XYZ file of C-alpha atoms in Angstrom:
136
model
C 7.491 5.591 -0.830
C 7.027 9.336 -1.291
C 3.946 10.477 -3.224
C 4.481 13.861 -4.829
C 0.799 14.427 -5.641
C -0.234 14.347 -1.960
C 3.133 15.224 -0.376
C 3.033 12.123 1.827
C 5.449 9.390 2.822
C 4.221 5.784 3.218
C 6.233 2.975 4.782
C 5.837 -0.327 6.590
C 7.544 -1.705 9.667
C 8.882 -5.045 10.887
C 5.854 -5.103 13.212
C 3.358 -5.216 10.301
C 2.378 -1.583 10.700
C 1.755 0.983 7.954
C 2.648 4.603 8.639
C 1.674 7.605 6.502
C 3.303 10.963 7.235
C 2.671 14.362 5.718
C 5.535 15.738 3.679
C 7.605 18.858 4.040
C 5.066 21.122 2.322
C 6.194 24.623 1.369
C 9.639 25.113 2.838
C 9.082 22.857 5.857
C 5.724 24.257 6.950
C 4.381 23.450 10.433
C 2.744 20.045 10.675
C 5.183 18.424 8.276
C 6.158 14.899 9.245
C 3.041 14.164 11.295
C 0.711 11.236 10.707
C -1.858 11.739 7.944
C -4.799 11.137 10.278
C -5.632 9.473 13.584
C -5.867 5.981 12.051
C -2.091 5.808 11.585
C -0.019 3.931 12.504
C -2.266 1.124 11.198
C -1.330 -2.473 12.017
C -2.295 -5.133 9.482
C -0.682 -8.109 11.245
C 1.899 -7.630 13.994
C 3.609 -10.945 13.160
C 3.913 -10.256 9.399
C 6.639 -7.691 8.549
C 6.278 -5.199 5.716
C 9.672 -4.955 4.029
C 8.798 -3.670 0.544
C 7.666 -0.067 0.116
C 3.893 0.419 -0.060
C 2.626 2.015 -3.275
C 0.086 4.840 -3.287
C -1.951 5.663 -6.376
C -5.192 7.667 -6.638
C -6.421 7.135 -3.079
C -5.443 3.462 -2.835
C -2.379 2.199 -0.987
C -1.051 -1.259 -1.879
C 0.934 -3.046 0.830
C 2.727 -6.394 0.597
C 4.071 -8.510 3.453
C 6.823 -11.076 3.939
C 4.301 -13.877 4.563
C 2.629 -13.500 1.167
C -0.245 -11.092 1.838
C -1.160 -8.208 -0.465
C -3.560 -5.538 0.769
C -5.377 -2.840 -1.166
C -6.223 -0.105 1.341
C -8.436 2.939 1.144
C -5.795 5.229 2.638
C -8.290 7.801 3.909
C -12.020 7.074 4.243
C -12.843 10.442 5.764
C -14.246 8.791 8.893
C -12.700 7.148 11.908
C -10.826 4.910 11.431
C -9.515 6.661 8.340
C -8.105 3.547 6.662
C -10.006 0.501 5.388
C -9.061 -2.740 3.652
C -10.635 -2.797 0.181
C -9.359 -6.272 -0.705
C -6.570 -8.682 0.117
C -4.794 -11.547 -1.635
C -2.717 -14.400 -0.296
C 0.173 -15.792 -2.349
C 1.152 -18.354 0.305
C 3.444 -18.350 3.334
C 6.612 -18.967 1.318
C 6.082 -16.048 -1.097
C 7.283 -12.667 0.139
C 6.052 -9.545 -1.671
C 9.250 -7.910 -2.894
C 7.997 -5.041 -5.052
C 4.874 -3.179 -6.143
C 4.538 -0.944 -9.198
C 1.769 0.657 -11.230
C 1.577 1.224 -14.995
C -0.885 4.066 -15.736
C -0.767 3.249 -19.475
C -2.666 -0.008 -18.887
C -4.107 0.732 -15.399
C -2.487 -2.287 -13.783
C -0.516 -2.952 -10.644
C 2.535 -5.174 -10.958
C 3.491 -7.195 -7.895
C 6.651 -9.262 -7.637
C 7.219 -12.007 -5.095
C 10.253 -14.025 -4.072
C 10.851 -17.096 -1.955
C 13.595 -19.013 -0.191
C 13.526 -21.450 -3.144
C 14.758 -18.521 -5.276
C 11.761 -18.557 -7.554
C 10.310 -15.179 -8.430
C 6.880 -14.429 -9.779
C 5.210 -11.393 -11.280
C 1.474 -10.821 -10.819
C -0.787 -8.255 -12.465
C -3.854 -6.712 -10.858
C -6.345 -4.398 -12.532
C -6.792 -0.884 -11.173
C -8.578 -0.737 -7.821
C -10.702 2.381 -7.491
C -10.801 4.477 -4.352
C -14.236 3.963 -2.749
C -13.986 7.413 -1.093
C -12.346 9.570 -3.803
C -13.017 12.893 -2.061
C -10.569 11.908 0.702
C -6.967 11.334 -0.368
């Protein structure tokens, strides 16, 4: 997921790690493509892959895993470590988070899950505010 407002790229790995890189900046400026801060890469659970793109909105990064976990992260706390878990939800081990969206018209996150039983579900979560809004 590329966030245009902060010029950053967020993605997860098969090893349960979240990585945030700075973007290209103005014409490929020096420092582009480096980790946002020293807390990245950040591992949530090494045995729980992240296969859907994390979503970043207003200082909060939302990450879903294949074993049914959903994390709301303060992407940058301004201290070390620079990332912190704000809250987490557990849908169950058979529900894989398949997509995350945000509707700014109603200030809600939309999270879809899927399972081997081919049942899909859509969950709504109210806006989670960034506890450290001066650090994006």
